[in-house]
Coordinates of C-alpha atoms in Angstrom, one line a residue:
X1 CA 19.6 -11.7 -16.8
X2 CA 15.9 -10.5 -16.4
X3 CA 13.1 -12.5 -17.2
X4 CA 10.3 -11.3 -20.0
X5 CA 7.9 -10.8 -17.7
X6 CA 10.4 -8.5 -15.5
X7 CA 11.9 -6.5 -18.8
X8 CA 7.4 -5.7 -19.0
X9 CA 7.5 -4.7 -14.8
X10 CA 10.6 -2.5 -15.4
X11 CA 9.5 -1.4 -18.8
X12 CA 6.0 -0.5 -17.0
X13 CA 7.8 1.4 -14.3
X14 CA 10.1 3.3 -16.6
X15 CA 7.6 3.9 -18.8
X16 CA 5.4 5.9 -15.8
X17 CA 8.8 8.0 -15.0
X18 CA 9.7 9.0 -18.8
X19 CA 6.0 10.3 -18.7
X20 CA 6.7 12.5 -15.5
X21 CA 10.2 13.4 -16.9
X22 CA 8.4 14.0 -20.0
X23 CA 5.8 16.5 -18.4
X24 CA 8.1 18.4 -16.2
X25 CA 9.8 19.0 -19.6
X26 CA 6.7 20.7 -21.5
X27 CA 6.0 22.5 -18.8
X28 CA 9.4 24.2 -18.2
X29 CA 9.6 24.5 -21.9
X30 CA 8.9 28.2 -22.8
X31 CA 9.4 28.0 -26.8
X32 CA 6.4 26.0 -27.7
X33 CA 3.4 28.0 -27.6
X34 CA 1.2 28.1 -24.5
X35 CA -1.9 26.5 -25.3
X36 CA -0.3 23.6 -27.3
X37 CA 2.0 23.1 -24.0
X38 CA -1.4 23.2 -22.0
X39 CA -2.8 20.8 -24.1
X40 CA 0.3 17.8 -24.4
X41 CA 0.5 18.8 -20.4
X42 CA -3.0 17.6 -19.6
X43 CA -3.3 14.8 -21.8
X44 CA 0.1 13.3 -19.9
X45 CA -1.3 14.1 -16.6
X46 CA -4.9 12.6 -17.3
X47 CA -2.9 9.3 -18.6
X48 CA -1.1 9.3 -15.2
X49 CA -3.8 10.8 -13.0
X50 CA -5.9 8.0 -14.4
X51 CA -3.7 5.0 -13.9
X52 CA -3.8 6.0 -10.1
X53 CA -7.5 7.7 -9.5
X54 CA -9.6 5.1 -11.6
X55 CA -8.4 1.6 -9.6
X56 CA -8.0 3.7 -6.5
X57 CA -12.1 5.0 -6.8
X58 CA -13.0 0.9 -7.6
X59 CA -11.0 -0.1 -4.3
X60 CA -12.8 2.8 -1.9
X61 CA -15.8 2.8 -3.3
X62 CA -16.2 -1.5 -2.8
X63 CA -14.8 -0.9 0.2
X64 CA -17.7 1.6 1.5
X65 CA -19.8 -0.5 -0.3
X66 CA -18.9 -3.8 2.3
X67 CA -20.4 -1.3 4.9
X68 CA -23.0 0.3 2.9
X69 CA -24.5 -3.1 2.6
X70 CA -24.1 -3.9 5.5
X71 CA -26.2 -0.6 6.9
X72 CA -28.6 -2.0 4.3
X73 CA -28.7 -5.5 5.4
X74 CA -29.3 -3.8 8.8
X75 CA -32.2 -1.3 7.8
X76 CA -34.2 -4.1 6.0
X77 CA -34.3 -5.8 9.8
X78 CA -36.1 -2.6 11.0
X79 CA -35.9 1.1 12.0
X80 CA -33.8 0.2 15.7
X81 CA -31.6 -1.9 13.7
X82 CA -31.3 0.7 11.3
X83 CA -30.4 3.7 13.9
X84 CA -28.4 0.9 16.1
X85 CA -26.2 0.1 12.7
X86 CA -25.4 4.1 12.0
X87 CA -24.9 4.8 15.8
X88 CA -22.0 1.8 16.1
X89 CA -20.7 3.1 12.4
X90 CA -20.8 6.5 12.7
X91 CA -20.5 6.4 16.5
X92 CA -18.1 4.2 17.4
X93 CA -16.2 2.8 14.3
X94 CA -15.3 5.4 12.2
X95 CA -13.9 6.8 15.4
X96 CA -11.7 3.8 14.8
X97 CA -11.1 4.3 11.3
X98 CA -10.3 7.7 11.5
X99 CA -7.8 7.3 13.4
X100 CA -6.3 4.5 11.5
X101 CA -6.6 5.7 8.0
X102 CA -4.8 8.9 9.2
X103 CA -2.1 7.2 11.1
X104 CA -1.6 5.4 8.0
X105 CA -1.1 8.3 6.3
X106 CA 2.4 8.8 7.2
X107 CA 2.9 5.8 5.1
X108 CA 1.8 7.5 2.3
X109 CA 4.1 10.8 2.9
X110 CA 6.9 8.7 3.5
X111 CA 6.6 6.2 0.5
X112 CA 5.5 8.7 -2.1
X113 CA 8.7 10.6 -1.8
X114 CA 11.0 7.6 -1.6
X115 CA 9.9 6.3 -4.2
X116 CA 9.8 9.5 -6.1
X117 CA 13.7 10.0 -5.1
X118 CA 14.1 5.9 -6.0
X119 CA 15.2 5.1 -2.3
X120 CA 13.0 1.9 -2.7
X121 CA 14.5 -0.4 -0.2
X122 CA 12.7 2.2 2.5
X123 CA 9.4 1.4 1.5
X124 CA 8.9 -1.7 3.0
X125 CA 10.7 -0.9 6.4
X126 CA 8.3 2.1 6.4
X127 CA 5.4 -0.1 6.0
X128 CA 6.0 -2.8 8.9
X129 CA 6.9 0.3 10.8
X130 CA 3.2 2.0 10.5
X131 CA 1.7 -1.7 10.9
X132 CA 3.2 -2.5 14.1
X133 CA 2.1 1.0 16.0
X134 CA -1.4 0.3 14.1
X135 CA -1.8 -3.0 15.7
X136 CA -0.3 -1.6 18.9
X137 CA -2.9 1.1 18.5
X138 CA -5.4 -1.6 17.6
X139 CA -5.5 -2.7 21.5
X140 CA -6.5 -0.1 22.7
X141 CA -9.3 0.7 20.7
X142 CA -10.5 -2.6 21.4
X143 CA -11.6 -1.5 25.1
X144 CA -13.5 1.6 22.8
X145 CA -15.4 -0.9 21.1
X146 CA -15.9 -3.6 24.0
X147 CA -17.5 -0.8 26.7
X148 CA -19.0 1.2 23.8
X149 CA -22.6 0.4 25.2
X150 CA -21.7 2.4 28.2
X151 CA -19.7 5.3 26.1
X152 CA -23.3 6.0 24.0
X153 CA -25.6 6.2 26.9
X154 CA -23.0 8.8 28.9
X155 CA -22.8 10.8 25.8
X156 CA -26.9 10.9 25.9
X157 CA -27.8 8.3 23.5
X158 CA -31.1 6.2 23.9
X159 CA -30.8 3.0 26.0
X160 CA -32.3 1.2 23.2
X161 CA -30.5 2.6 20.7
X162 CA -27.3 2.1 22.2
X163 CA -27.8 -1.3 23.1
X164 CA -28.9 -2.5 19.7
X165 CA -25.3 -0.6 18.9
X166 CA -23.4 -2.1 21.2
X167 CA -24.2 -5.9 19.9
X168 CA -23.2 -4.4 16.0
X169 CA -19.8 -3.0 17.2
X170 CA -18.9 -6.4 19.2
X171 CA -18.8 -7.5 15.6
X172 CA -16.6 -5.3 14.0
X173 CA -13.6 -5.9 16.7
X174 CA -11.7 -8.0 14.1
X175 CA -12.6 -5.5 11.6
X176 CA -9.9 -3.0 13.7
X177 CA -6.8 -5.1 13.2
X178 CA -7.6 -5.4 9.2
X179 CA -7.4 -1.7 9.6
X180 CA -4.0 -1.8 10.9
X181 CA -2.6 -3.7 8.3
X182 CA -4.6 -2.8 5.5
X183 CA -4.0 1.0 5.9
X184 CA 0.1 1.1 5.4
X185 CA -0.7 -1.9 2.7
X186 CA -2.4 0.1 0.7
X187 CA -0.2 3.5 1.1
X188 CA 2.7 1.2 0.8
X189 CA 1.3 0.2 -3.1
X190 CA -0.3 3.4 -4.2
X191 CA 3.4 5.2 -3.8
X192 CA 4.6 2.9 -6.3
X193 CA 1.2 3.1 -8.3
X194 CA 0.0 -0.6 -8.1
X195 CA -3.6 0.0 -7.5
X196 CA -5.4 -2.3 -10.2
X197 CA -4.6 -5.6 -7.8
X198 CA -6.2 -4.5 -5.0
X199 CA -9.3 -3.2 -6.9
X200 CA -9.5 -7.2 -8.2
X201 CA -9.4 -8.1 -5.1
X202 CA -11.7 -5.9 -3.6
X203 CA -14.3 -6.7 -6.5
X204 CA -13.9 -10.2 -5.6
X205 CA -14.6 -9.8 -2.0
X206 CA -17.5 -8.0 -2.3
X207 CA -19.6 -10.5 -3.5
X208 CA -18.2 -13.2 -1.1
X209 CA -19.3 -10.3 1.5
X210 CA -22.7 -9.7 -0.1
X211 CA -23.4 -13.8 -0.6
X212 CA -22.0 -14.4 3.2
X213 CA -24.1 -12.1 4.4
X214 CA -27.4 -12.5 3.2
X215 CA -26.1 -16.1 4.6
X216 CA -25.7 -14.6 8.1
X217 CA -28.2 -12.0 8.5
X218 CA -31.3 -14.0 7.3
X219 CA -30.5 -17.6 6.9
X220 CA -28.5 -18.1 10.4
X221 CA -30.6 -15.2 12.0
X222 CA -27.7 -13.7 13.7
X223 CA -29.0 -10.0 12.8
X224 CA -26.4 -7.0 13.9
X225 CA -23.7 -9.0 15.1
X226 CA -23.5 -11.3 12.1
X227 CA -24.1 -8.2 9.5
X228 CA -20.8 -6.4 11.8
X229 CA -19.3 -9.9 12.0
X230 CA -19.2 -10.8 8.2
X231 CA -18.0 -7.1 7.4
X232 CA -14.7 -7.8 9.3
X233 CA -14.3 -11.2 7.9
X234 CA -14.5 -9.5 4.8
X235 CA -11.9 -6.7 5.4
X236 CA -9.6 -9.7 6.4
X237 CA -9.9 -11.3 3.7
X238 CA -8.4 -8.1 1.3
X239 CA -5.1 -7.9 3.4
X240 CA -4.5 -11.2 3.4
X241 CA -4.7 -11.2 -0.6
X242 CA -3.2 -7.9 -0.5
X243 CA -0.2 -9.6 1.6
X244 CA 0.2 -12.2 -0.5
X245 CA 0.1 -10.2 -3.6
X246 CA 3.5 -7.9 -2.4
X247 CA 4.7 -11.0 -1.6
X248 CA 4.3 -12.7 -4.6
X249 CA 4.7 -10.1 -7.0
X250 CA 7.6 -9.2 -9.2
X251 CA 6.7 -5.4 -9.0
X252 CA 7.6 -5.3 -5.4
X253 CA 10.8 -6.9 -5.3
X254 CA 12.6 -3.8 -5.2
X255 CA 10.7 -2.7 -2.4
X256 CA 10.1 -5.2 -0.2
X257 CA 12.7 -7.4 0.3
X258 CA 11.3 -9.6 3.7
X259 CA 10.8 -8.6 7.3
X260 CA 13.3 -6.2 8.3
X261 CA 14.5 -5.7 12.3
X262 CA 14.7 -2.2 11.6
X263 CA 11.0 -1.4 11.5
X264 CA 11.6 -2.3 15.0
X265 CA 14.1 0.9 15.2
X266 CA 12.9 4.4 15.3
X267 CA 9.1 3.6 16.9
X268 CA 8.5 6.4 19.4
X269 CA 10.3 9.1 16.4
X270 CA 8.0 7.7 13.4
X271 CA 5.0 7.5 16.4
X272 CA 5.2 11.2 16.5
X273 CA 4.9 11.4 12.5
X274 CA 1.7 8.7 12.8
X275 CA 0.3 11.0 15.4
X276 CA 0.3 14.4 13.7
X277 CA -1.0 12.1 10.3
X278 CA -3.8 11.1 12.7
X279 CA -4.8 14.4 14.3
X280 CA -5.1 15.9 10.8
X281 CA -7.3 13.2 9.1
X282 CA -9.3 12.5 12.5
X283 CA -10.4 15.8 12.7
X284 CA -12.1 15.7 9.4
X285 CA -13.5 12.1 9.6
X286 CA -14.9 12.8 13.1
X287 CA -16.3 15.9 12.1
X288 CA -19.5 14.3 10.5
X289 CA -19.6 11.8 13.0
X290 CA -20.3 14.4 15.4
X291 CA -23.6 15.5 13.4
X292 CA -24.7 12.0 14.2
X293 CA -24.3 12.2 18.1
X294 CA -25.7 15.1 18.4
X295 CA -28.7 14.3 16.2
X296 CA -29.0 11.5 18.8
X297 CA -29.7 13.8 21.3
X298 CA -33.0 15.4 19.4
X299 CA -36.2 14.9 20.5
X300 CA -36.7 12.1 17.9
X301 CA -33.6 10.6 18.0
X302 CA -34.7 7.2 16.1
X303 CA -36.1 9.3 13.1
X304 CA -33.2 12.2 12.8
X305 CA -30.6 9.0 12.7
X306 CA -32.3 7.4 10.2
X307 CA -32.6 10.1 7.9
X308 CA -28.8 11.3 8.5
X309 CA -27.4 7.9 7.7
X310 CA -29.3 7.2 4.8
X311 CA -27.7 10.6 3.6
X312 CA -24.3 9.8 5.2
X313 CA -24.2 7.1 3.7
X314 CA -25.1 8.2 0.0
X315 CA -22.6 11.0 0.7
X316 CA -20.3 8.4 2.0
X317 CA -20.5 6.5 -1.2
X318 CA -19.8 9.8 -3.7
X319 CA -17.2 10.6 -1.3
X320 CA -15.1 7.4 -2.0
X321 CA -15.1 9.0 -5.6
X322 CA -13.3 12.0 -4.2
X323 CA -11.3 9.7 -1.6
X324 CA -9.5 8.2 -4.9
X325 CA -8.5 11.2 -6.3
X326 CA -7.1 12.4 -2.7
X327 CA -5.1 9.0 -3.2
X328 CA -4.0 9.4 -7.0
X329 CA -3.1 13.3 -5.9
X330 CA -1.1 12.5 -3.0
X331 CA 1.2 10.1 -4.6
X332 CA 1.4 12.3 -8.2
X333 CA 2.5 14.9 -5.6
X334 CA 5.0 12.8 -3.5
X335 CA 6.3 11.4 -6.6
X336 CA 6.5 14.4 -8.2
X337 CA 8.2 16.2 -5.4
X338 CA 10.2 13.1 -4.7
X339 CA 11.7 13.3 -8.7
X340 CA 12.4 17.1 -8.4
X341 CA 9.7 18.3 -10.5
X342 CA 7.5 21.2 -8.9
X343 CA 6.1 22.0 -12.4
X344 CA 4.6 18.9 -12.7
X345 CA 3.8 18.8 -9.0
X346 CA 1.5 22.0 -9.2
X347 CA 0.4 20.8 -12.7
X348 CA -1.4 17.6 -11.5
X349 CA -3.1 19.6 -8.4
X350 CA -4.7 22.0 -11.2
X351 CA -6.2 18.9 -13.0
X352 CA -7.0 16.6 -10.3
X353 CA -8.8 19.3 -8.2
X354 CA -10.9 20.5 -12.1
X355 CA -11.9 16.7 -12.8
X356 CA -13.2 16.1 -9.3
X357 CA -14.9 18.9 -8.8
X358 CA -16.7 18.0 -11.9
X359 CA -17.7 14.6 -11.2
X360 CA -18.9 15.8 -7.3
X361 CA -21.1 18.2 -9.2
X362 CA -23.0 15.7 -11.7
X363 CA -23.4 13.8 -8.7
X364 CA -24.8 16.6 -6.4
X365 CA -27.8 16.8 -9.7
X366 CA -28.1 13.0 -9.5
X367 CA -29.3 13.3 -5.9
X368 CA -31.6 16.4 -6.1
X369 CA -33.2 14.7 -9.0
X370 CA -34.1 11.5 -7.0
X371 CA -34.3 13.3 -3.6
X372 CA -38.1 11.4 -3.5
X373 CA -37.4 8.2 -3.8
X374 CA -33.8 7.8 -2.9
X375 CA -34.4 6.5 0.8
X376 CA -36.6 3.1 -0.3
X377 CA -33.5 1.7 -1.1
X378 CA -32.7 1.5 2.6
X379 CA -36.1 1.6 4.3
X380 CA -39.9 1.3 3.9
X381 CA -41.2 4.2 6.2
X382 CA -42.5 6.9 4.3
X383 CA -41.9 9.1 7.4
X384 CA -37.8 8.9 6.4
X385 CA -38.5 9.1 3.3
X386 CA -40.0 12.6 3.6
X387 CA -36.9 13.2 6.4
X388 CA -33.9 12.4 3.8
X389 CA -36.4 14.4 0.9
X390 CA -36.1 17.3 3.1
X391 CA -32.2 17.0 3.9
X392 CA -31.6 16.3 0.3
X393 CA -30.4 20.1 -0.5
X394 CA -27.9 20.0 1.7
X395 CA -26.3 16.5 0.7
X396 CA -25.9 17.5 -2.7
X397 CA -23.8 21.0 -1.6
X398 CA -22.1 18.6 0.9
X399 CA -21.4 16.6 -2.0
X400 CA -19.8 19.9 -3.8
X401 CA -17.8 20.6 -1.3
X402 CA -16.3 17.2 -1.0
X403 CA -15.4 17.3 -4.8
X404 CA -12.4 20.1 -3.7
X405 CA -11.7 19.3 0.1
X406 CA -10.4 16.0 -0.2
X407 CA -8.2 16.6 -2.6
X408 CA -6.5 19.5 -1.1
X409 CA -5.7 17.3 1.9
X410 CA -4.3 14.8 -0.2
X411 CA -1.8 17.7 -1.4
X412 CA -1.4 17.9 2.3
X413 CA -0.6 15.0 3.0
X414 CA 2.0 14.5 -0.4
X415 CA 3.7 17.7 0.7
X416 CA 3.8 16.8 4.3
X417 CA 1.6 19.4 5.9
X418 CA -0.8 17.5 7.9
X419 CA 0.2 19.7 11.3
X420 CA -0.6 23.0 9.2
X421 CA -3.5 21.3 8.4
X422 CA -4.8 19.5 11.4
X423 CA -4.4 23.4 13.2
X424 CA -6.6 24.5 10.3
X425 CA -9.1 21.5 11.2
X426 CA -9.1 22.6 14.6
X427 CA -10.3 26.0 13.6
X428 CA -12.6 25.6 11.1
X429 CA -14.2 22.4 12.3
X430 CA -14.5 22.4 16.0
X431 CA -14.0 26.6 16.8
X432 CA -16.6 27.6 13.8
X433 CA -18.2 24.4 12.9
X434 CA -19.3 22.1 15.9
X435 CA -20.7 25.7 17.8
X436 CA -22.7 26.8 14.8
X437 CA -24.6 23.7 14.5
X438 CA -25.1 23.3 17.8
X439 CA -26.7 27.2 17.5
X440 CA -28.4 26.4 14.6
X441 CA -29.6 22.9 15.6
X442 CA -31.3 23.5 19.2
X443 CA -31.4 27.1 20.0
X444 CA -32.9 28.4 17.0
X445 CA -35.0 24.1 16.8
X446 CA -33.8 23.7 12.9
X447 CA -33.2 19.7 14.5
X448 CA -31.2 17.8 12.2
X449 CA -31.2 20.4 9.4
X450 CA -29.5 23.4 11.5
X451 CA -26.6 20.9 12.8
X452 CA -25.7 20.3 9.5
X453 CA -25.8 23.4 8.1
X454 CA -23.8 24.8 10.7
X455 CA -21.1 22.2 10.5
X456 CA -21.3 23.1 6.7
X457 CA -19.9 26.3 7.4
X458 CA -16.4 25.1 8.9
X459 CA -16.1 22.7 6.1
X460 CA -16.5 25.9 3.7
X461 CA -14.0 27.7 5.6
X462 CA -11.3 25.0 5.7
X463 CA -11.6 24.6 2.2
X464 CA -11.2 28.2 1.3
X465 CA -8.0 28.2 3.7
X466 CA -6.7 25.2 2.1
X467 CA -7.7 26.4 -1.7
X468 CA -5.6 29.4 -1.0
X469 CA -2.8 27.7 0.6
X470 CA -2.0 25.2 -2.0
X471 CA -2.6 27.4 -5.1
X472 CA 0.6 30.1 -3.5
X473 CA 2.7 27.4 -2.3
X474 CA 6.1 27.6 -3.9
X475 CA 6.4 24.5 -5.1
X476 CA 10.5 24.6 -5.7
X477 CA 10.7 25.4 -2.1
X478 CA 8.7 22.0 -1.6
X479 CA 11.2 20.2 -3.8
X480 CA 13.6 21.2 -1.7
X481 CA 11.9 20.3 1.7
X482 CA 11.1 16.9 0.0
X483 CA 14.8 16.1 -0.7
X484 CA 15.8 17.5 3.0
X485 CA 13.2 15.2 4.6
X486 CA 14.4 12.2 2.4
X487 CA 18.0 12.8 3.7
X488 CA 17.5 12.9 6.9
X489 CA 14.9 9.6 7.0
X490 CA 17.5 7.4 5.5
X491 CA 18.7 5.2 7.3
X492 CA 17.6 7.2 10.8
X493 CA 14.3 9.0 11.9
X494 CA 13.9 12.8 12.4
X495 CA 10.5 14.9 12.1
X496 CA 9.1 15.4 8.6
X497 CA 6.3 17.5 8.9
X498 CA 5.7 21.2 8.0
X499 CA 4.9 22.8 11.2

C-alpha cells in the first residue's frame, strides 16, 4: 500500500499527463468553436510550459551566474585579468562545455520519449550510460585545458594574455568532470519534469560560490586560479546534491532503480548518438567563441576582448532565459511525441517560441536603454565603456535572435534531428558566418564590430532554415518515428537520429 506522500508523487505525475491527454483532446476536438479551443489550449500549455521553463530559467541562469561572477570577480583585479578570464572562458572552456552539454543531449532525446511512452526503467540506464562516455570524454579534454597556454599563443593570442589564461583554466579542470555528470543529471530530471530541486539547489550554491569567493580572490589572494578554482568547487557541489536528490527521492523510484551493468552495454552504439548530439550543439556554442579568438587577433586585442565579454557575457545571461525554454520545449516535445500526441506536440512549439520571443525582445530595450552605463558593472575604464556603448546595437538584435533560435533547436533535439541540424550549423555558421566576419572584420577594418555582424548573418540564416523546418514538419509522422525509435532502444541500441 502507498504511502501519503507517494499517493501526492503519483497524484502529481498523473495529474501532469491528464493535462497533456487533456490538451491533445481540445485540440483534436473540432465541435467547440475555434477561438474558445485556442483559448482552453493555451492556458493548459502555459500551466505545463511553465512548470518546466520557470525552474529550468532559475537553474541556467544561477548557473551562468557562478561564472558571470566569476568574470566579475576577475575584471575588478584589472583589465589583463579581465581579458585573461574571457580568453580561458570563452577560449578554452566553453570549448569544453559545448561539447558536453551537447553530448548530454542525447540524454535528453532519449529520456523525453521514454518517459513520454512510460518505459521508465530506461531512464536511468540511459543516464549512467551518457555519464560514463562524459567522464571518459572528460580525460581528454583535460590535456585541452592543461597545454592550453601553448593552444592560445599558436592560434595568435598575446603572450600575456594567454598566460594570465592559462593560470584561470588550470582552475576550472575539476570544473570538466561536474560537467560530465551534471549534464545527463539534469536531462535525466527535466524528462520527467523535476526541475524545482535543482533550482533550490542551485540558489543555494550560489551564494556559497559568491561568499567563497570573495574569500579566495581577495582575502587568500589567490587571484585567477582561485576565482576558476572556487567556480568548479561550486559546480561540484550541485551534482552531488543533485545525486543525492534522485537518490533520495520518491519521484525517482520508478526511474532509477540503482547502478545497472547494462549502462556498460551498448557504449560505442549510444557513443555514436552522443556524437551527432555534440556536433549539433558544438557548432552553435563555439560559434561565438570564435568572435572572441578572432577579436584577439585585432590590433588592440586587450580592449576588443574586454568589450566583447562584457557583452558576451550580458548576452550570456539573457540567453539562459532562452536556454530554459529550449529545455521546457524539448521535453514538452519528447513527451508529447512519446504519449502519441502531435497536436499537442506542435501546439507547445507555437507558444513556447511566442513567449520567448517576447521576453528576448523587452530585454533587447533593457540593454539599448542602459547601453551607457552598463559596462561599470564589470570595469572602471571609460575607454570600454565607450567600446561596449558602441557594440550595444548589436547585442540587443543578438539578443532577438536568441529569443527564436534556441528554442527551435530544442524542437531539434525533442524530435531527434540534431544531424539535420548540425549540417544546417555547418552551413550557416562556418560556410556564411565565420567568412563574413572575417570580411567584414579586417578587410573592410570594422574590428570587433564587422566580426560580429558578419557572424550575425549565419545565425539569421540558420534560424530562418530551422523556422521553416519545424513550422511544415508533420508532426504524426514524428509520432511515428518516436514510437519506432523507442522500440528498437529497448532493451538494445540502434541509431535514433533523423539523418
Amino acid at each position: 500500500m502507498d504511502s501519503p506522500r507517494e499517493e501526492m508523487i503519483s497524484d502529481k505525475k498523473h495529474g501532469n499527463e491528464d493535462s497533456s491527454n487533456e490538451l491533445e483532446s481540445i485540440l483534436c476536438d473540432e465541435n467547440r468553436p475555434r477561438l474558445k479551443s485556442l483559448q482552453m489550449a493555451t492556458w493548459i500549455e502555459l500551466k505545463l510550459l511553465m512548470k518546466l521553463a520557470a525552474p529550468a530559467v532559475v537553474v541556467y541562469m544561477i548557473n551562468y551566474l557562478m561564472s558571470m561572477s566569476t568574470q566579475i570577480f576577475s575584471g575588478h583585479l584589472g583589465n589583463l585579468e579581465l581579458a585573461a578570464a574571457s580568453l580561458g572562458n570563452t577560449g578554452i572552456q566553453i570549448f569544453a562545455y559545448g561539447l558536453m552539454l551537447g553530448m548530454g543531449s542525447a540524454v535528453e532525446t532519449l529520456c523525453g520519449q521514454a518517459y513520454g511512452a512510460k518505459k521508465y526503467e530506461m531512464l536511468g540506464v540511459y543516464l549512467q550510460r551518457s555519464s560514463i562516455l562524459l567522464s571518459l570524454t572528460g580525460i581528454l579534454l583535460t590535456f585541452i585545458y592543461v597545454f592550453s597556454k601553448q593552444i592560445l599563443i599558436f592560434i595568435g593570442q598575446s603572450p600575456e594574455i594567454a598566460s594570465a589564461a592559462a593560470i584561470f583554466v588550470f582552475g576550472l579542470i575539476p570544473q570538466i568532470f561536474a560537467y560530465a555528470i551534471n549534464f545527463p543529471i539534469q536531462k535525466f530530471l527535466q524528462a520527467q519534469s523535476i526541475v524545482a530541486p535543482s533550482a533550490y539547489i542551485s540558489v543555494v550554491t550560489l551564494v556559497f560560490h559568491l561568499l567563497l569567493s570573495w574569500v579566495f580572490v581577495y582575502k587568500l589572494g589567490l587571484g585567477l586560479f582561485g576565482a576558476a578554482f572556487m567556480l568548479s568547487i561550486s559546480w561540484w557541489i550541485v551534482v552531488v546534491a543533485q545525486f543525492v536528490y534522485i537518490v533520495k527521492s520518491e519521484r525517482c523510484k520508478r526511474t532509477w532503480t540503482g547502478f545497472s551493468l547494462k549502462a556498460f552495454s551498448g557504449l560505442p552504439e549510444f557513443f555514436k548518438l552522443s556524437a551527432a548530439s555534440a556536433v549539433m550543439l558544438c557548432l552553435e556554442t563555439w560559434y561565438f567563441q570564435i568572435i572572441v579568438l578572432l577579436a584577439g587577433l585585432l590590433p588592440n586585442p586587450e580592449l576588443a576582448l574586454d568589450a566583447l565579454s562584457i557583452c558576451f557575457t550580458i548576452n550570456g545571461w539573457v540567453f539562459m532565459i532562452s536556454v530554459g525554454f529550449n529545455a521546457a520545449i524539448s521535453v514538452r516535445v519528447s513527451n508529447e511525441l512519446g504519449a502519441g500526441h502531435p497536436r499537442s506536440a506542435a501546439f507547445s512549439v507555437i507558444v513556447v517560441n511566442i513567449i520567448s520571443l517576447i521576453i528576448s525582445a523587452v530585454a533587447a530595450m533593457v540593454v539599448l536603454a542602459l547601453r551607457n552605463v552598463i559596462s561599470y558593472g564589470f570595469t572602471d575604464g571609460e575607454v570600454v565603456a565607450n567600446a561596449v556603448s558602441d557594440l550595444c546595437p548589436l547585442l540587443a538584435i543578438t539578443l532577438v535572435l536568441n529569443g527564436i533560435q534556441p528554442v527551435l533547436s530544442g524542437v531539434a533535439v525533442g524530435c531527434g534531428w540534431q544531424t539535420f541540424v548540425a549540417y544546417v550549423n555547418v552551413g550557416c555558421y562556418y560556410v556564411v558566418g565565420v567568412p563574413l566576419g572575417v570580411l567584414m572584420g579586417f578587410y573592410f577594418k570594422w574590428g570587433a564590430k564587422g566580426i560580429w555582424i558578419g557572424m550575425l548573418g549565419g545565425t539569421l540564416l540558420q534560424t530562418i532554415i530551422l523556422m521553416f523546418v519545424t513550422f511544415t514538419t508533420d508532426w504524426n509522422k514524428e509520432v511515428e518515428a518516436s514510437m519506432k525509435r523507442l522500440d528498437k532502444w529497448d532493451g538494445k541500441v540502434e541509431p535514433l537520429l533523423k539523418n
